[in-house]
Amino acid sequence: MLRYDSSGKPFIIIRDQDQKERLTGSEARKANILAAMTVANLMKTSIGPLGMDKILVDQDGEVTATNDGATILKNMQVENPIAKLLVELSQGQDDEIGDGTTSVVVFAGALLEESLSLLEKGIHPSKISEGYEKACDIAVQHLISICDKIEFDKEDCSSLIKAAKTSLGSKIVNQYTDKIAKISVEAVLAVADLERKDVRFDLIKLEGKTGGTLGQTELIDGIIIPKNFSHPQMPKQIKNAKIAILTCPFEPPKPKTGHKLDIDSVKKYKELLEIEQNYFKKMTDLVKKSGATVVLCQWGFDDEANHLLLQKELPAVRWVSGTDIELIAIATGARIVPRFSELTPKKLGKAGMVTEKSLGTTDEKMIVIEKCSNTKTVTILVKGGNKMVVEEGKRSIHDALCVTRNLIKDNRIVYGGGAVEISCSVALNKASKEIKGIEQYSIRAFSQALLSVPIALASNSGLNSLEAVSEIQLKQMKEEKPFFGIDCLSKGTSNMKEQNVFDTLRGKIQQFLLATQMAKMILKIDDIIRPTGQY
Amino acid sequence: MSEAYQPARILNQGSTQEKAEGARLSNFVGAIALSDLISTTLGPKGMDKILQSPSNLLDSTITNDGATILGSIQISNPAAKILIEISKVQDDEIGDGTTSVVVLAGELLKEAEKLIHKRIHPQTIIKGFRLAKNIAIKKLREIAQDHSENEEDLKKYLKKIAMTIFSTKILTPYKSIFADLAVESILRLKGSTNLESIQILKKTGGLLKESYIEEGFVLDKKLGVGQPKRIENAKILVANTSMDYDKIKIFGSRVVVNSSSKLAEIEEEEKKKMLRKCQKIVDHGINVFINRQLIYNLPEQFFTDHGVVSIEHADFAGIERLSLVTGGEIVSTFDHPELVTLGTAKVIEEIMIGEDKLIRFSGCKEPSACTIVLRGSSKQILDEAERSLHDGLAVLSQMVKNPKTVLGAGCTEIIMAQAIEEAAKETSGKIQIAMESFARALTRIPIIIASNAGYDAEQLVSELKTSHYKGNTTFGVDVMEGKVCDVQKLGIIESFLVKQGMLLKASEATEMILRVDHIMSSAPRRRGMN
């Protein structure tokens, strides 16, 4: 990149120019699009109930096997800036909706792929962007026009379970979908506020445990903390527990200001000794006096304090993690107490039952807090044959929880199995005919890109993808019904309404918007400057 | 051609990725290599492995235990890591079958590899495998015999199971002795699965067969100097407190003096403090004091003078066990003797095992407590014996809860395989082929066991299959004689739970590996970065 002044001397515009390389104009665009397509192609095989998993090995050699788009991309250690954008795209979908993290990336990749041929035709990228913007608007309008509403209440949640099942269908848990979908929905309903259409996710805890199979996953009405009572002889079960939650250690205080305490006479020595012993007594007395029957502490206990707690019949748990403490405080209505002196009976939480349970032949113990008084809190205990299965199970359940929550917030749905994408694509094709100018091309490209998801779905299911998709297109046009999709599991019908495969409207709209935004952003880039020898 | 058309690299430098066939191949190779490695240890005539730790070449372990072998080899292949993980979980959950679970998963993957060469989609294979697994589990439940009703019967079966487990281990020559030891100690637990109260004590010297069960609890410690070597009707205080020098735990305190006389005064005060503490301890009306931490000479002297026997430095596990068996609570403060529950034991005495002096607590409050003293000529033998015994105890303790048994010696595998084959005939489509493969993988287990014993395995197992078809469904391979015979008569039975765990875990892991079509590995963390 050189410019010359009037005397013919070059200006240097970019520092260390010789060590950087630069791509401009269409080359830059193509390089970017190619990078995005690489990522999208990588994800394509994970779509749908017969999609495949990926193994990710992290820097320390730990293995993760997963089907979750966001998790794959997050752990991929991507370096290319465009690929990083896609990682964030999927992250955005995950944060907002929690499901559809793979499809959004595949769709964005397809949009860019289509724009490649438009660029070759000589259409200006900003024109393409405008067209995409318009197409996205039309698609969203169409989505809203074809959506269905599902009805449910606390008693009849069968429709929610069906939605959760669609989400779980593509994951490793799919042989137990019935059970796990039910658990997920029950968990969400337990903490949901249907009137306000709000779900507090922090009241659902996912706890993993190796051993058994995924089918033994269970919903526990209460909270599990992977800890045990601090003294082996404390009672293992406490009924109608009053819980004191402390964030101060059972140890003599450590003032934060630097100080020294000099012992220079026997008298002082005796005094200090007395003070020390009184500390422990006072602490346990204060706890006892408040009427607590169970003590949960974020910090450790001194041996002597521990014994005093035992003597006072105060079962206690030490080193409880901060998040657990908060959750328990919410659930039992307890106040988190930072100082012993501030402990009052009012600040105690209540729970119907606190038990210590052991599992398997190893002595791993868990504390279960059930029937909490204040807010409903539930824990899903995920079991599985190995660590990776448990982790993947947790991720899958998280997705199902998200879907259920979204439906509670907004009960409008669209049909899955590629049905909506095909329907939107058909609608866009129709609409494009009435639009003048170059935009028509980009709208058509958008409609083509929409088909990428059903195509990937069909090819992952071992069908002749193009044939299957065009067949559905025809069928939808003929019967003018938006619920025909790809029959991935060879159930013999392409009617997704019958197969009960559906997604949330919110999730779909979000997918379209995010992917379009991303495509537009990447199309706008026309210059890449980078140090040589990088990627 | 401009650079824009070159394939874009999107991953970090040093990261690698394997796709589709490549990924699958790498998974299969890794998992199968691992299962082949360990398959030679399967069965009564399986071989052992020496494991040498990389840091200390003198420290080696000789073992036959699958979980131990897999736990100590270092593997970078992700699929192999999954197999190691399932073996570990099987060990945690049930205790035995850690080798067979990996071997079965390996065989399943071998079969799956063949199917993929035939262009069958992995998801179809998974479907077939799932179906086959469900049939196998159903069949397994059907043929399992429940022995919960009759206690005498149960004992007999427990012994048989223990014999079957031990027959694949170093304890084979004395399996009857060890089976008795294991059954006796398990029955003392009376249905609890808490193996904590069974202590295994290893003492080099003597022979394996001289191992015995010691009533009560044996602590590998010595009594204080000049104290009686036998205490009857002991009242025990189990404590966790510092008896060396008891510093004041107030933050920032230190001793500053300006003359040696003052120092002496403070020292005197410290001594007094310690003696006061000792007095408080003695006031509990005890005659035995056991502490987790060290006991210095001064307090020990005091205890001796007051007729209290003191035992110092019993480690953490020791203290917990002691409190469990003697029924005493672990005490750290001594101001309220009336609130403290003391432990009791009829007799505490010093005994000799080999050259070593140990302390035995008998007639404890908790009758389930016992100690199995293992004797053997070397550390390696003792370690391996302990592992084997632990496997046996773990399985037996689960058995007491769920006393279902199935026949061993390859009989159960054949029954399950044949049930799958039957069902496959009625299933149409490619799933059928996958189911047949599952059945074949199951029959590989007896084949491996027989070939490890040096017989013409294929021949034997095909004979076995024929006899099953003829209706002799209790037949299996007798690896000692090298022929097909009635397993029921031989008394080779195994725990239902072990078999079920093996099937479930192996098929879950196989499914997981089969579902993968892409492996992305990050560059290993560079050393010195953090």
PDB file of C-alpha atoms in Angstrom, chain B residues 220-344:
ATOM      1  CA  ASP B 220      -0.771 -50.595  62.942  1.00  0.00           C
ATOM      2  CA  LYS B 221       0.641 -48.546  65.809  1.00  0.00           C
ATOM      3  CA  LYS B 222       2.483 -49.041  69.042  1.00  0.00           C
ATOM      4  CA  LEU B 223       1.405 -48.424  72.589  1.00  0.00           C
ATOM      5  CA  GLY B 224       3.145 -45.734  74.589  1.00  0.00           C
ATOM      6  CA  VAL B 225       6.358 -46.555  76.412  1.00  0.00           C
ATOM      7  CA  GLY B 226       6.004 -48.289  79.758  1.00  0.00           C
ATOM      8  CA  GLN B 227       2.288 -48.817  79.450  1.00  0.00           C
ATOM      9  CA  PRO B 228       0.467 -52.114  79.906  1.00  0.00           C
ATOM     10  CA  LYS B 229       0.282 -54.364  76.870  1.00  0.00           C
ATOM     11  CA  ARG B 230      -3.208 -55.603  77.564  1.00  0.00           C
ATOM     12  CA  ILE B 231      -6.222 -53.680  78.690  1.00  0.00           C
ATOM     13  CA  GLU B 232      -9.521 -55.292  79.485  1.00  0.00           C
ATOM     14  CA  ASN B 233     -12.870 -53.529  79.375  1.00  0.00           C
ATOM     15  CA  ALA B 234     -11.328 -50.544  77.765  1.00  0.00           C
ATOM     16  CA  LYS B 235     -13.002 -47.179  77.762  1.00  0.00           C
ATOM     17  CA  ILE B 236     -11.648 -45.320  74.813  1.00  0.00           C
ATOM     18  CA  LEU B 237     -11.479 -41.665  74.033  1.00  0.00           C
ATOM     19  CA  VAL B 238     -10.863 -41.056  70.353  1.00  0.00           C
ATOM     20  CA  ALA B 239      -9.504 -37.589  69.827  1.00  0.00           C
ATOM     21  CA  ASN B 240      -8.251 -35.228  67.252  1.00  0.00           C
ATOM     22  CA  THR B 241      -6.311 -32.610  69.126  1.00  0.00           C
ATOM     23  CA  SER B 242      -2.761 -31.407  69.289  1.00  0.00           C
ATOM     24  CA  MET B 243      -0.780 -32.968  72.090  1.00  0.00           C
ATOM     25  CA  ASP B 244       2.616 -31.821  70.985  1.00  0.00           C
ATOM     26  CA  TYR B 245       2.589 -28.145  71.769  1.00  0.00           C
ATOM     27  CA  ASP B 246      -0.746 -26.499  71.923  1.00  0.00           C
ATOM     28  CA  LYS B 247      -0.345 -23.047  70.550  1.00  0.00           C
ATOM     29  CA  ILE B 248      -2.868 -20.294  70.916  1.00  0.00           C
ATOM     30  CA  LYS B 249      -4.719 -19.927  67.675  1.00  0.00           C
ATOM     31  CA  ILE B 250      -5.324 -16.212  67.829  1.00  0.00           C
ATOM     32  CA  PHE B 251      -3.999 -14.556  64.746  1.00  0.00           C
ATOM     33  CA  GLY B 252      -0.786 -12.621  65.117  1.00  0.00           C
ATOM     34  CA  SER B 253       0.137 -13.790  68.593  1.00  0.00           C
ATOM     35  CA  ARG B 254       3.772 -14.423  69.363  1.00  0.00           C
ATOM     36  CA  VAL B 255       5.957 -14.668  72.398  1.00  0.00           C
ATOM     37  CA  VAL B 256       8.193 -11.705  73.081  1.00  0.00           C
ATOM     38  CA  VAL B 257      10.189 -11.695  76.285  1.00  0.00           C
ATOM     39  CA  ASN B 258      13.088  -9.735  77.531  1.00  0.00           C
ATOM     40  CA  SER B 259      14.597 -12.076  80.044  1.00  0.00           C
ATOM     41  CA  SER B 260      15.217 -15.775  80.318  1.00  0.00           C
ATOM     42  CA  SER B 261      13.347 -15.978  83.570  1.00  0.00           C
ATOM     43  CA  LYS B 262      10.202 -14.781  81.889  1.00  0.00           C
ATOM     44  CA  LEU B 263      10.722 -17.259  79.163  1.00  0.00           C
ATOM     45  CA  ALA B 264      10.940 -19.971  81.760  1.00  0.00           C
ATOM     46  CA  GLU B 265       7.725 -18.743  83.327  1.00  0.00           C
ATOM     47  CA  ILE B 266       5.877 -18.874  80.068  1.00  0.00           C
ATOM     48  CA  GLU B 267       7.292 -22.274  79.324  1.00  0.00           C
ATOM     49  CA  GLU B 268       6.131 -23.431  82.696  1.00  0.00           C
ATOM     50  CA  GLU B 269       2.691 -22.018  81.944  1.00  0.00           C
ATOM     51  CA  GLU B 270       2.604 -23.829  78.644  1.00  0.00           C
ATOM     52  CA  LYS B 271       3.441 -27.060  80.401  1.00  0.00           C
ATOM     53  CA  LYS B 272       0.743 -26.458  82.913  1.00  0.00           C
ATOM     54  CA  LYS B 273      -1.707 -25.782  80.192  1.00  0.00           C
ATOM     55  CA  MET B 274      -0.863 -29.073  78.578  1.00  0.00           C
ATOM     56  CA  LEU B 275      -1.123 -30.905  81.862  1.00  0.00           C
ATOM     57  CA  ARG B 276      -4.473 -29.294  82.557  1.00  0.00           C
ATOM     58  CA  LYS B 277      -5.646 -30.560  79.233  1.00  0.00           C
ATOM     59  CA  CYS B 278      -4.327 -34.015  80.080  1.00  0.00           C
ATOM     60  CA  GLN B 279      -6.119 -33.870  83.396  1.00  0.00           C
ATOM     61  CA  LYS B 280      -9.353 -33.009  81.629  1.00  0.00           C
ATOM     62  CA  ILE B 281      -8.847 -35.931  79.334  1.00  0.00           C
ATOM     63  CA  VAL B 282      -8.185 -38.277  82.203  1.00  0.00           C
ATOM     64  CA  ASP B 283     -11.288 -36.915  83.942  1.00  0.00           C
ATOM     65  CA  HIS B 284     -13.376 -38.571  81.266  1.00  0.00           C
ATOM     66  CA  GLY B 285     -12.825 -41.761  83.199  1.00  0.00           C
ATOM     67  CA  ILE B 286     -11.009 -43.507  80.424  1.00  0.00           C
ATOM     68  CA  ASN B 287      -8.217 -45.978  80.324  1.00  0.00           C
ATOM     69  CA  VAL B 288      -7.280 -45.633  76.665  1.00  0.00           C
ATOM     70  CA  PHE B 289      -6.593 -42.431  74.786  1.00  0.00           C
ATOM     71  CA  ILE B 290      -6.078 -42.436  71.049  1.00  0.00           C
ATOM     72  CA  ASN B 291      -5.059 -39.298  69.224  1.00  0.00           C
ATOM     73  CA  ARG B 292      -4.801 -38.526  65.536  1.00  0.00           C
ATOM     74  CA  GLN B 293      -1.888 -36.223  66.104  1.00  0.00           C
ATOM     75  CA  LEU B 294       1.417 -36.689  67.859  1.00  0.00           C
ATOM     76  CA  ILE B 295       1.627 -37.052  71.620  1.00  0.00           C
ATOM     77  CA  TYR B 296       4.769 -35.628  73.132  1.00  0.00           C
ATOM     78  CA  ASN B 297       6.659 -37.115  76.031  1.00  0.00           C
ATOM     79  CA  LEU B 298       5.201 -34.863  78.666  1.00  0.00           C
ATOM     80  CA  PRO B 299       1.559 -35.785  78.175  1.00  0.00           C
ATOM     81  CA  GLU B 300       2.471 -39.394  77.526  1.00  0.00           C
ATOM     82  CA  GLN B 301       4.247 -39.470  80.874  1.00  0.00           C
ATOM     83  CA  PHE B 302       1.179 -37.977  82.501  1.00  0.00           C
ATOM     84  CA  PHE B 303      -1.085 -40.578  80.960  1.00  0.00           C
ATOM     85  CA  THR B 304       1.200 -43.417  82.023  1.00  0.00           C
ATOM     86  CA  ASP B 305       1.187 -42.079  85.567  1.00  0.00           C
ATOM     87  CA  HIS B 306      -2.583 -41.967  85.586  1.00  0.00           C
ATOM     88  CA  GLY B 307      -2.983 -45.443  84.216  1.00  0.00           C
ATOM     89  CA  VAL B 308      -4.214 -44.361  80.826  1.00  0.00           C
ATOM     90  CA  VAL B 309      -2.794 -46.013  77.769  1.00  0.00           C
ATOM     91  CA  SER B 310      -2.083 -43.572  74.981  1.00  0.00           C
ATOM     92  CA  ILE B 311      -1.717 -44.234  71.302  1.00  0.00           C
ATOM     93  CA  GLU B 312      -0.379 -41.441  69.143  1.00  0.00           C
ATOM     94  CA  HIS B 313      -0.504 -40.535  65.493  1.00  0.00           C
ATOM     95  CA  ALA B 314      -3.296 -42.794  64.367  1.00  0.00           C
ATOM     96  CA  ASP B 315      -3.902 -41.364  60.909  1.00  0.00           C
ATOM     97  CA  PHE B 316      -7.134 -39.842  59.741  1.00  0.00           C
ATOM     98  CA  ALA B 317      -8.688 -42.974  58.239  1.00  0.00           C
ATOM     99  CA  GLY B 318      -7.596 -44.920  61.303  1.00  0.00           C
ATOM    100  CA  ILE B 319      -9.353 -42.497  63.633  1.00  0.00           C
ATOM    101  CA  GLU B 320     -12.552 -42.552  61.624  1.00  0.00           C
ATOM    102  CA  ARG B 321     -12.572 -46.334  61.559  1.00  0.00           C
ATOM    103  CA  LEU B 322     -11.807 -46.517  65.255  1.00  0.00           C
ATOM    104  CA  SER B 323     -14.652 -44.203  66.089  1.00  0.00           C
ATOM    105  CA  LEU B 324     -16.881 -46.321  63.889  1.00  0.00           C
ATOM    106  CA  VAL B 325     -15.949 -49.646  65.456  1.00  0.00           C
ATOM    107  CA  THR B 326     -15.643 -48.600  69.074  1.00  0.00           C
ATOM    108  CA  GLY B 327     -18.669 -46.332  68.949  1.00  0.00           C
ATOM    109  CA  GLY B 328     -16.837 -43.376  70.440  1.00  0.00           C
ATOM    110  CA  GLU B 329     -17.074 -39.950  68.982  1.00  0.00           C
ATOM    111  CA  ILE B 330     -14.069 -38.023  67.739  1.00  0.00           C
ATOM    112  CA  VAL B 331     -13.386 -35.422  70.371  1.00  0.00           C
ATOM    113  CA  SER B 332     -11.513 -32.155  70.112  1.00  0.00           C
ATOM    114  CA  THR B 333     -12.599 -30.307  73.248  1.00  0.00           C
ATOM    115  CA  PHE B 334     -12.590 -31.745  76.722  1.00  0.00           C
ATOM    116  CA  ASP B 335     -14.636 -29.444  78.917  1.00  0.00           C
ATOM    117  CA  HIS B 336     -17.792 -31.513  79.100  1.00  0.00           C
ATOM    118  CA  PRO B 337     -17.014 -35.154  79.865  1.00  0.00           C
ATOM    119  CA  GLU B 338     -20.702 -35.806  80.467  1.00  0.00           C
ATOM    120  CA  LEU B 339     -21.553 -35.093  76.847  1.00  0.00           C
ATOM    121  CA  VAL B 340     -18.897 -37.256  75.288  1.00  0.00           C
ATOM    122  CA  THR B 341     -19.661 -40.753  74.098  1.00  0.00           C
ATOM    123  CA  LEU B 342     -16.755 -43.018  74.864  1.00  0.00           C
ATOM    124  CA  GLY B 343     -15.789 -45.946  72.765  1.00  0.00           C
ATOM    125  CA  THR B 344     -15.610 -49.397  74.257  1.00  0.00           C
TER     126      THR B 344
END
